[in-house]
Structures are given as structure tokens and as C-alpha cells.
GROMACS .gro file of C-alpha atoms in nm:
model
  325
    1UNK     CA    1  -5.369  -4.622  -4.918
    2UNK     CA    2  -5.578  -4.754  -4.633
    3UNK     CA    3  -5.493  -4.588  -4.297
    4UNK     CA    4  -5.645  -4.654  -3.952
    5UNK     CA    5  -5.585  -4.377  -3.696
    6UNK     CA    6  -5.606  -4.439  -3.313
    7UNK     CA    7  -5.529  -4.229  -3.017
    8UNK     CA    8  -5.169  -4.250  -2.878
    9UNK     CA    9  -5.025  -4.437  -3.180
   10UNK     CA   10  -4.915  -4.332  -3.526
   11UNK     CA   11  -5.127  -4.409  -3.846
   12UNK     CA   12  -5.076  -4.755  -3.964
   13UNK     CA   13  -5.147  -4.912  -4.314
   14UNK     CA   14  -5.429  -5.161  -4.279
   15UNK     CA   15  -5.406  -5.499  -4.422
   16UNK     CA   16  -5.628  -5.712  -4.200
   17UNK     CA   17  -5.907  -5.659  -3.984
   18UNK     CA   18  -5.696  -5.708  -3.663
   19UNK     CA   19  -5.484  -5.414  -3.747
   20UNK     CA   20  -5.777  -5.174  -3.690
   21UNK     CA   21  -5.812  -5.270  -3.323
   22UNK     CA   22  -5.895  -4.951  -3.123
   23UNK     CA   23  -5.924  -4.733  -3.435
   24UNK     CA   24  -6.224  -4.507  -3.496
   25UNK     CA   25  -6.109  -4.331  -3.822
   26UNK     CA   26  -6.037  -4.516  -4.136
   27UNK     CA   27  -5.870  -4.291  -4.385
   28UNK     CA   28  -5.886  -4.419  -4.753
   29UNK     CA   29  -5.647  -4.238  -4.983
   30UNK     CA   30  -5.723  -4.320  -5.345
   31UNK     CA   31  -5.853  -4.649  -5.238
   32UNK     CA   32  -5.856  -4.972  -5.450
   33UNK     CA   33  -6.168  -5.189  -5.468
   34UNK     CA   34  -6.007  -5.435  -5.233
   35UNK     CA   35  -5.945  -5.154  -4.972
   36UNK     CA   36  -6.306  -5.024  -5.019
   37UNK     CA   37  -6.441  -5.363  -4.959
   38UNK     CA   38  -6.241  -5.421  -4.649
   39UNK     CA   39  -6.369  -5.082  -4.510
   40UNK     CA   40  -6.721  -5.188  -4.596
   41UNK     CA   41  -6.680  -5.521  -4.412
   42UNK     CA   42  -6.527  -5.347  -4.102
   43UNK     CA   43  -6.795  -5.065  -4.078
   44UNK     CA   44  -7.088  -5.250  -4.228
   45UNK     CA   45  -7.162  -4.954  -4.457
   46UNK     CA   46  -7.121  -4.888  -4.824
   47UNK     CA   47  -6.817  -4.699  -4.906
   48UNK     CA   48  -6.888  -4.447  -5.184
   49UNK     CA   49  -6.684  -4.441  -5.496
   50UNK     CA   50  -6.529  -4.141  -5.668
   51UNK     CA   51  -6.829  -4.104  -5.903
   52UNK     CA   52  -7.062  -4.095  -5.615
   53UNK     CA   53  -6.860  -3.821  -5.445
   54UNK     CA   54  -6.852  -3.599  -5.757
   55UNK     CA   55  -7.223  -3.572  -5.770
   56UNK     CA   56  -7.327  -3.218  -5.753
   57UNK     CA   57  -7.690  -3.233  -5.623
   58UNK     CA   58  -7.729  -3.179  -5.254
   59UNK     CA   59  -7.929  -3.508  -5.194
   60UNK     CA   60  -7.632  -3.705  -5.324
   61UNK     CA   61  -7.380  -3.518  -5.122
   62UNK     CA   62  -7.562  -3.518  -4.794
   63UNK     CA   63  -7.792  -3.802  -4.691
   64UNK     CA   64  -7.847  -4.059  -4.414
   65UNK     CA   65  -7.869  -4.440  -4.434
   66UNK     CA   66  -7.987  -4.592  -4.102
   67UNK     CA   67  -7.734  -4.466  -3.837
   68UNK     CA   68  -7.472  -4.354  -4.097
   69UNK     CA   69  -7.436  -4.000  -4.236
   70UNK     CA   70  -7.291  -3.960  -4.578
   71UNK     CA   71  -7.131  -3.633  -4.671
   72UNK     CA   72  -6.900  -3.507  -4.951
   73UNK     CA   73  -6.759  -3.187  -5.072
   74UNK     CA   74  -6.496  -3.063  -5.324
   75UNK     CA   75  -6.187  -2.976  -5.136
   76UNK     CA   76  -5.922  -2.736  -5.289
   77UNK     CA   77  -5.556  -2.811  -5.270
   78UNK     CA   78  -5.270  -2.575  -5.300
   79UNK     CA   79  -4.941  -2.689  -5.451
   80UNK     CA   80  -4.640  -2.485  -5.517
   81UNK     CA   81  -4.750  -2.386  -5.861
   82UNK     CA   82  -5.121  -2.433  -5.870
   83UNK     CA   83  -5.462  -2.502  -5.705
   84UNK     CA   84  -5.672  -2.800  -5.781
   85UNK     CA   85  -5.987  -2.961  -5.640
   86UNK     CA   86  -6.078  -3.313  -5.550
   87UNK     CA   87  -6.384  -3.473  -5.394
   88UNK     CA   88  -6.374  -3.570  -5.027
   89UNK     CA   89  -6.617  -3.820  -4.876
   90UNK     CA   90  -6.718  -3.876  -4.512
   91UNK     CA   91  -6.909  -4.171  -4.372
   92UNK     CA   92  -6.998  -4.110  -4.003
   93UNK     CA   93  -7.138  -4.385  -3.784
   94UNK     CA   94  -7.170  -4.399  -3.406
   95UNK     CA   95  -6.835  -4.609  -3.401
   96UNK     CA   96  -6.653  -4.525  -3.704
   97UNK     CA   97  -6.545  -4.233  -3.926
   98UNK     CA   98  -6.444  -4.317  -4.284
   99UNK     CA   99  -6.292  -4.051  -4.506
  100UNK     CA  100  -6.238  -4.110  -4.868
  101UNK     CA  101  -5.998  -3.891  -5.069
  102UNK     CA  102  -5.797  -3.900  -5.375
  103UNK     CA  103  -5.509  -3.636  -5.287
  104UNK     CA  104  -5.285  -3.581  -5.007
  105UNK     CA  105  -5.405  -3.283  -4.782
  106UNK     CA  106  -5.208  -3.103  -4.508
  107UNK     CA  107  -5.530  -3.072  -4.316
  108UNK     CA  108  -5.565  -3.460  -4.290
  109UNK     CA  109  -5.214  -3.484  -4.190
  110UNK     CA  110  -5.262  -3.239  -3.911
  111UNK     CA  111  -5.584  -3.414  -3.797
  112UNK     CA  112  -5.398  -3.755  -3.801
  113UNK     CA  113  -5.114  -3.597  -3.583
  114UNK     CA  114  -5.361  -3.470  -3.326
  115UNK     CA  115  -5.525  -3.815  -3.309
  116UNK     CA  116  -5.183  -3.987  -3.259
  117UNK     CA  117  -5.071  -3.735  -2.988
  118UNK     CA  118  -5.396  -3.745  -2.799
  119UNK     CA  119  -5.396  -3.950  -2.462
  120UNK     CA  120  -5.773  -3.916  -2.400
  121UNK     CA  121  -5.909  -4.086  -2.713
  122UNK     CA  122  -6.132  -3.961  -2.985
  123UNK     CA  123  -6.475  -4.068  -3.090
  124UNK     CA  124  -6.598  -4.064  -3.449
  125UNK     CA  125  -6.769  -3.742  -3.382
  126UNK     CA  126  -6.474  -3.583  -3.218
  127UNK     CA  127  -6.255  -3.683  -3.522
  128UNK     CA  128  -6.510  -3.543  -3.771
  129UNK     CA  129  -6.529  -3.211  -3.607
  130UNK     CA  130  -6.131  -3.195  -3.572
  131UNK     CA  131  -6.094  -3.272  -3.934
  132UNK     CA  132  -6.340  -2.983  -4.037
  133UNK     CA  133  -6.147  -2.753  -3.807
  134UNK     CA  134  -5.831  -2.846  -3.971
  135UNK     CA  135  -5.966  -2.797  -4.309
  136UNK     CA  136  -6.109  -2.460  -4.223
  137UNK     CA  137  -5.765  -2.357  -4.087
  138UNK     CA  138  -5.596  -2.487  -4.399
  139UNK     CA  139  -5.839  -2.295  -4.625
  140UNK     CA  140  -5.776  -1.972  -4.429
  141UNK     CA  141  -5.406  -2.027  -4.503
  142UNK     CA  142  -5.475  -2.081  -4.861
  143UNK     CA  143  -5.698  -1.761  -4.883
  144UNK     CA  144  -5.410  -1.559  -4.716
  145UNK     CA  145  -5.174  -1.679  -4.994
  146UNK     CA  146  -5.438  -1.588  -5.254
  147UNK     CA  147  -5.481  -1.240  -5.099
  148UNK     CA  148  -5.103  -1.187  -5.105
  149UNK     CA  149  -5.084  -1.275  -5.474
  150UNK     CA  150  -5.379  -1.043  -5.555
  151UNK     CA  151  -5.202  -0.751  -5.378
  152UNK     CA  152  -4.896  -0.813  -5.594
  153UNK     CA  153  -5.110  -0.849  -5.898
  154UNK     CA  154  -5.273  -0.519  -5.811
  155UNK     CA  155  -4.935  -0.345  -5.784
  156UNK     CA  156  -4.823  -0.497  -6.119
  157UNK     CA  157  -5.146  -0.384  -6.285
  158UNK     CA  158  -5.136  -0.020  -6.168
  159UNK     CA  159  -4.746   0.002  -6.193
  160UNK     CA  160  -4.805  -0.042  -6.573
  161UNK     CA  161  -4.581  -0.171  -6.847
  162UNK     CA  162  -4.207  -0.085  -6.827
  163UNK     CA  163  -4.086  -0.029  -7.178
  164UNK     CA  164  -3.718  -0.067  -7.050
  165UNK     CA  165  -3.790  -0.420  -6.948
  166UNK     CA  166  -3.715  -0.738  -7.154
  167UNK     CA  167  -4.085  -0.829  -7.201
  168UNK     CA  168  -4.287  -0.688  -7.485
  169UNK     CA  169  -4.604  -0.491  -7.420
  170UNK     CA  170  -4.836  -0.772  -7.573
  171UNK     CA  171  -4.675  -1.035  -7.359
  172UNK     CA  172  -4.712  -0.827  -7.040
  173UNK     CA  173  -5.065  -0.778  -7.119
  174UNK     CA  174  -5.134  -1.142  -7.182
  175UNK     CA  175  -4.956  -1.237  -6.858
  176UNK     CA  176  -5.163  -0.995  -6.647
  177UNK     CA  177  -5.483  -1.129  -6.790
  178UNK     CA  178  -5.377  -1.490  -6.726
  179UNK     CA  179  -5.288  -1.404  -6.364
  180UNK     CA  180  -5.622  -1.249  -6.326
  181UNK     CA  181  -5.803  -1.558  -6.478
  182UNK     CA  182  -5.595  -1.790  -6.246
  183UNK     CA  183  -5.686  -1.574  -5.928
  184UNK     CA  184  -6.058  -1.608  -6.043
  185UNK     CA  185  -6.019  -1.984  -6.064
  186UNK     CA  186  -5.851  -1.997  -5.739
  187UNK     CA  187  -6.132  -1.805  -5.554
  188UNK     CA  188  -6.400  -2.014  -5.741
  189UNK     CA  189  -6.249  -2.336  -5.614
  190UNK     CA  190  -6.208  -2.203  -5.262
  191UNK     CA  191  -6.575  -2.076  -5.271
  192UNK     CA  192  -6.697  -2.440  -5.367
  193UNK     CA  193  -6.503  -2.585  -5.073
  194UNK     CA  194  -6.645  -2.335  -4.829
  195UNK     CA  195  -6.994  -2.394  -4.957
  196UNK     CA  196  -6.952  -2.760  -4.902
  197UNK     CA  197  -6.819  -2.717  -4.557
  198UNK     CA  198  -7.119  -2.490  -4.470
  199UNK     CA  199  -7.365  -2.746  -4.603
  200UNK     CA  200  -7.195  -3.018  -4.398
  201UNK     CA  201  -7.193  -2.822  -4.074
  202UNK     CA  202  -7.562  -2.730  -4.121
  203UNK     CA  203  -7.661  -3.082  -4.211
  204UNK     CA  204  -7.491  -3.241  -3.900
  205UNK     CA  205  -7.629  -2.974  -3.665
  206UNK     CA  206  -7.974  -3.030  -3.796
  207UNK     CA  207  -7.961  -3.406  -3.824
  208UNK     CA  208  -8.191  -3.582  -3.584
  209UNK     CA  209  -8.055  -3.944  -3.640
  210UNK     CA  210  -7.699  -3.843  -3.531
  211UNK     CA  211  -7.691  -3.575  -3.251
  212UNK     CA  212  -7.357  -3.442  -3.143
  213UNK     CA  213  -7.271  -3.380  -2.783
  214UNK     CA  214  -7.303  -3.028  -2.663
  215UNK     CA  215  -6.936  -2.956  -2.664
  216UNK     CA  216  -6.893  -3.076  -3.019
  217UNK     CA  217  -7.204  -2.890  -3.124
  218UNK     CA  218  -7.043  -2.566  -3.000
  219UNK     CA  219  -6.720  -2.640  -3.191
  220UNK     CA  220  -6.918  -2.713  -3.494
  221UNK     CA  221  -7.098  -2.379  -3.455
  222UNK     CA  222  -6.751  -2.210  -3.458
  223UNK     CA  223  -6.662  -2.388  -3.764
  224UNK     CA  224  -6.971  -2.259  -3.925
  225UNK     CA  225  -6.899  -1.904  -3.824
  226UNK     CA  226  -6.545  -1.932  -3.952
  227UNK     CA  227  -6.683  -2.063  -4.278
  228UNK     CA  228  -6.911  -1.773  -4.302
  229UNK     CA  229  -6.628  -1.527  -4.232
  230UNK     CA  230  -6.410  -1.680  -4.499
  231UNK     CA  231  -6.694  -1.686  -4.738
  232UNK     CA  232  -6.727  -1.312  -4.697
  233UNK     CA  233  -6.337  -1.274  -4.750
  234UNK     CA  234  -6.378  -1.475  -5.073
  235UNK     CA  235  -6.657  -1.229  -5.186
  236UNK     CA  236  -6.421  -0.944  -5.128
  237UNK     CA  237  -6.149  -1.113  -5.325
  238UNK     CA  238  -6.393  -1.191  -5.605
  239UNK     CA  239  -6.485  -0.811  -5.612
  240UNK     CA  240  -6.117  -0.720  -5.625
  241UNK     CA  241  -6.050  -0.967  -5.908
  242UNK     CA  242  -6.330  -0.824  -6.099
  243UNK     CA  243  -6.194  -0.471  -6.034
  244UNK     CA  244  -5.839  -0.571  -6.145
  245UNK     CA  245  -5.975  -0.730  -6.460
  246UNK     CA  246  -6.174  -0.405  -6.547
  247UNK     CA  247  -5.866  -0.216  -6.472
  248UNK     CA  248  -5.632  -0.438  -6.679
  249UNK     CA  249  -5.884  -0.424  -6.973
  250UNK     CA  250  -5.897  -0.043  -6.940
  251UNK     CA  251  -5.521  -0.002  -6.957
  252UNK     CA  252  -5.508  -0.229  -7.262
  253UNK     CA  253  -5.792  -0.031  -7.430
  254UNK     CA  254  -5.571   0.288  -7.347
  255UNK     CA  255  -5.262   0.136  -7.499
  256UNK     CA  256  -5.488   0.039  -7.811
  257UNK     CA  257  -5.617   0.401  -7.842
  258UNK     CA  258  -5.257   0.535  -7.839
  259UNK     CA  259  -5.169   0.294  -8.111
  260UNK     CA  260  -5.469   0.416  -8.308
  261UNK     CA  261  -5.357   0.773  -8.259
  262UNK     CA  262  -5.027   0.702  -8.402
  263UNK     CA  263  -5.187   0.544  -8.712
  264UNK     CA  264  -5.417   0.838  -8.743
  265UNK     CA  265  -5.116   1.070  -8.740
  266UNK     CA  266  -4.933   0.880  -8.981
  267UNK     CA  267  -5.228   0.840  -9.239
  268UNK     CA  268  -5.310   1.212  -9.192
  269UNK     CA  269  -4.971   1.350  -9.260
  270UNK     CA  270  -4.952   1.136  -9.565
  271UNK     CA  271  -5.248   1.284  -9.741
  272UNK     CA  272  -5.125   1.639  -9.809
  273UNK     CA  273  -4.789   1.528  -9.954
  274UNK     CA  274  -4.961   1.276 -10.175
  275UNK     CA  275  -5.213   1.541 -10.293
  276UNK     CA  276  -4.929   1.782 -10.383
  277UNK     CA  277  -4.738   1.509 -10.560
  278UNK     CA  278  -5.042   1.410 -10.741
  279UNK     CA  279  -5.109   1.760 -10.860
  280UNK     CA  280  -4.769   1.829 -10.999
  281UNK     CA  281  -4.744   1.484 -11.143
  282UNK     CA  282  -5.034   1.542 -11.393
  283UNK     CA  283  -4.934   1.534 -11.746
  284UNK     CA  284  -5.156   1.820 -11.887
  285UNK     CA  285  -4.983   2.041 -12.157
  286UNK     CA  286  -5.050   2.377 -11.999
  287UNK     CA  287  -4.935   2.367 -11.631
  288UNK     CA  288  -4.853   2.718 -11.520
  289UNK     CA  289  -4.580   2.598 -11.287
  290UNK     CA  290  -4.424   2.364 -11.558
  291UNK     CA  291  -4.158   2.625 -11.668
  292UNK     CA  292  -4.059   2.738 -11.312
  293UNK     CA  293  -3.695   2.704 -11.250
  294UNK     CA  294  -3.741   2.623 -10.882
  295UNK     CA  295  -4.066   2.430 -10.934
  296UNK     CA  296  -3.918   2.100 -10.821
  297UNK     CA  297  -3.792   2.245 -10.494
  298UNK     CA  298  -4.102   2.444 -10.441
  299UNK     CA  299  -4.312   2.118 -10.454
  300UNK     CA  300  -4.068   1.946 -10.215
  301UNK     CA  301  -4.083   2.236  -9.979
  302UNK     CA  302  -4.471   2.241  -9.993
  303UNK     CA  303  -4.468   1.866  -9.919
  304UNK     CA  304  -4.235   1.924  -9.630
  305UNK     CA  305  -4.442   2.207  -9.474
  306UNK     CA  306  -4.762   1.996  -9.526
  307UNK     CA  307  -4.601   1.718  -9.296
  308UNK     CA  308  -4.447   1.943  -9.038
  309UNK     CA  309  -4.740   2.164  -8.960
  310UNK     CA  310  -4.992   1.873  -8.889
  311UNK     CA  311  -4.707   1.710  -8.671
  312UNK     CA  312  -4.674   2.037  -8.472
  313UNK     CA  313  -5.049   2.050  -8.431
  314UNK     CA  314  -5.072   1.686  -8.322
  315UNK     CA  315  -4.786   1.744  -8.084
  316UNK     CA  316  -4.961   2.047  -7.938
  317UNK     CA  317  -5.285   1.854  -7.866
  318UNK     CA  318  -5.082   1.579  -7.701
  319UNK     CA  319  -5.140   1.299  -7.955
  320UNK     CA  320  -4.772   1.235  -8.001
  321UNK     CA  321  -4.712   1.203  -7.622
  322UNK     CA  322  -4.744   0.863  -7.462
  323UNK     CA  323  -4.728   0.767  -7.108
  324UNK     CA  324  -4.665   0.402  -7.042
  325UNK     CA  325  -4.610   0.442  -6.670
   0.00000   0.00000   0.00000
């Protein structure tokens, strides 16, 4: 979709060059080659393709071409079930701002709404800074959501496995580890987006070919400070995720040790009865106990005692007591 945004009017689908009259922001959403060529014709600049925006080296993500500034970053997107990341591209000129994206983002919708409701008009620089502000606000909301999920995950980890529930212990452990892994994926995607925003804000503020007015420079500095604070928050989340991973693995190790204790008890108490049964099961001719009237019951009693005494000892030292809470 190809959208042209102008102050005081809603976004409109662009079909011809005349439809862009008064617009300063061209928003290309998963554009076709025809839409990309039309944007290039309107702006006189090359519009990057998706493969160009997915480059990871800094020189490809941030560079200038005459009076145009090319910028890109991976932007995280939160849906109801998951988080994903998609490249976003910006082409900034004195008269135009072209954005290239391949997913719907609430931050761009908010920015388009502000442009449509404005009565004073926006320049390309105004629009870029406003979009960056909306992206930062949206990432802050996503981080709040991730933080709440981590708090719930922390409670679930330290609450432990409930043997009265319908889920098995192994399934519970796998679920916890998957949730920890997903949380780490989320924080990694958000960290990449914040890193891209930080690089863009620094690149624009230090760019000598495209100088921002003083008011916009101050707003961009605020964006940079917000990105720094969010980056610190992501670092805290990463530390907490690592702590929860260590805690989950520790609890799993404790559960495994409890299982090994039970196996040790079972194997140990089976040794003495087996030994007694082996001794009195030998077929030597001269066995003193062979003529005992109560020899059979004696051997059974000896085997029973050899089972009960180790069980009492293991119970006394606490090996038979498990705490799943």
C-alpha cells in the first residue's frame, strides 16, 4: 500500500502523482515495484528494497546521498500471541519523508493520526521526529507488557510445581523453560530496535548535510534520552531473565536429585534381601539351617527386617521426604 499523509486530511491511497499534492510523507507498506518506482519518481531518490533494509552493517543502514538521508532499523512488533521484527526504512529529504515498511505498526498509525489532525502543517523533519517519538512510546508500552509477563513468570517459577494440578512435572518444566526462552527472544528483539533508534538519533543529530532546527534537535535529544533509559530497562530485564533461567534449571536439578534419591533407596533396600535369598538358595549338601523347622519363616523375616531398617534410616535422614512447593 502506498499512502500520502498531509496535514488536515486523512491518509489516502496514492495512485497518481496529482494525489500527493501537499503531502510530505509517503508511507510505503509492503510496496510493489510499481509503487516503489512511483515514489522514486515523486522524490527523485532511490527507494530501498527489503534486502537493502535488512543489511546489518552500519554503513548500509545509515548513509547520505546528496541531500537525502537513508536510515533503517529492525522494528519489533507485538501481536496478541507473539513478537516479531521487520525492517523499517526512512528516506529523508528537505521536502519529503519516505518510509518503507512491511508490517502494520501502531506507532505509524498514531503518527499518521497526528499528521491528519494537525492544522499547522508538518515538514519532513517534523514528521520524522514525530514518528521516532511514536516508536519510542510504543516500545515503552511493549516493554511494560514484557515486564508484566516476567513478573508472572517469576511467580510461577518460585511457586513451584503443583502435584495436584492436571499438568505433569515434565510438562511444567518444559513450559517454564519455553517461557523463559520466549522472554529472552522478546528482549533481544526490543534491544535491536532500541539500538537502531539510538544510531538513527545520533546519525541525524551529527549529520552536517541535513541540520535539524533547534526545536526538533531538542526533541530528538529527548528521544535519545528515552532510548537510553529504555535500553537500561531492557538490560535489567535481561538480567532478570538470566536469573529466572538459572532458578528454573536449579529447581529442575533439585527435582532430578530427588528422583535419584528414590532410585538409590530402591536399589539399596533390594541388596540385602537378595543377598539373604541367595545365601539360603545355595544347593550345598551341608547347610546348617537346612533342617530348621522355621528356616523358611526365619529367612523371610530376615529379608523383611533388611528392608525395614534401611527405610527407617533413609526416612530419618530425610531422603524419603520430598517438597514440591
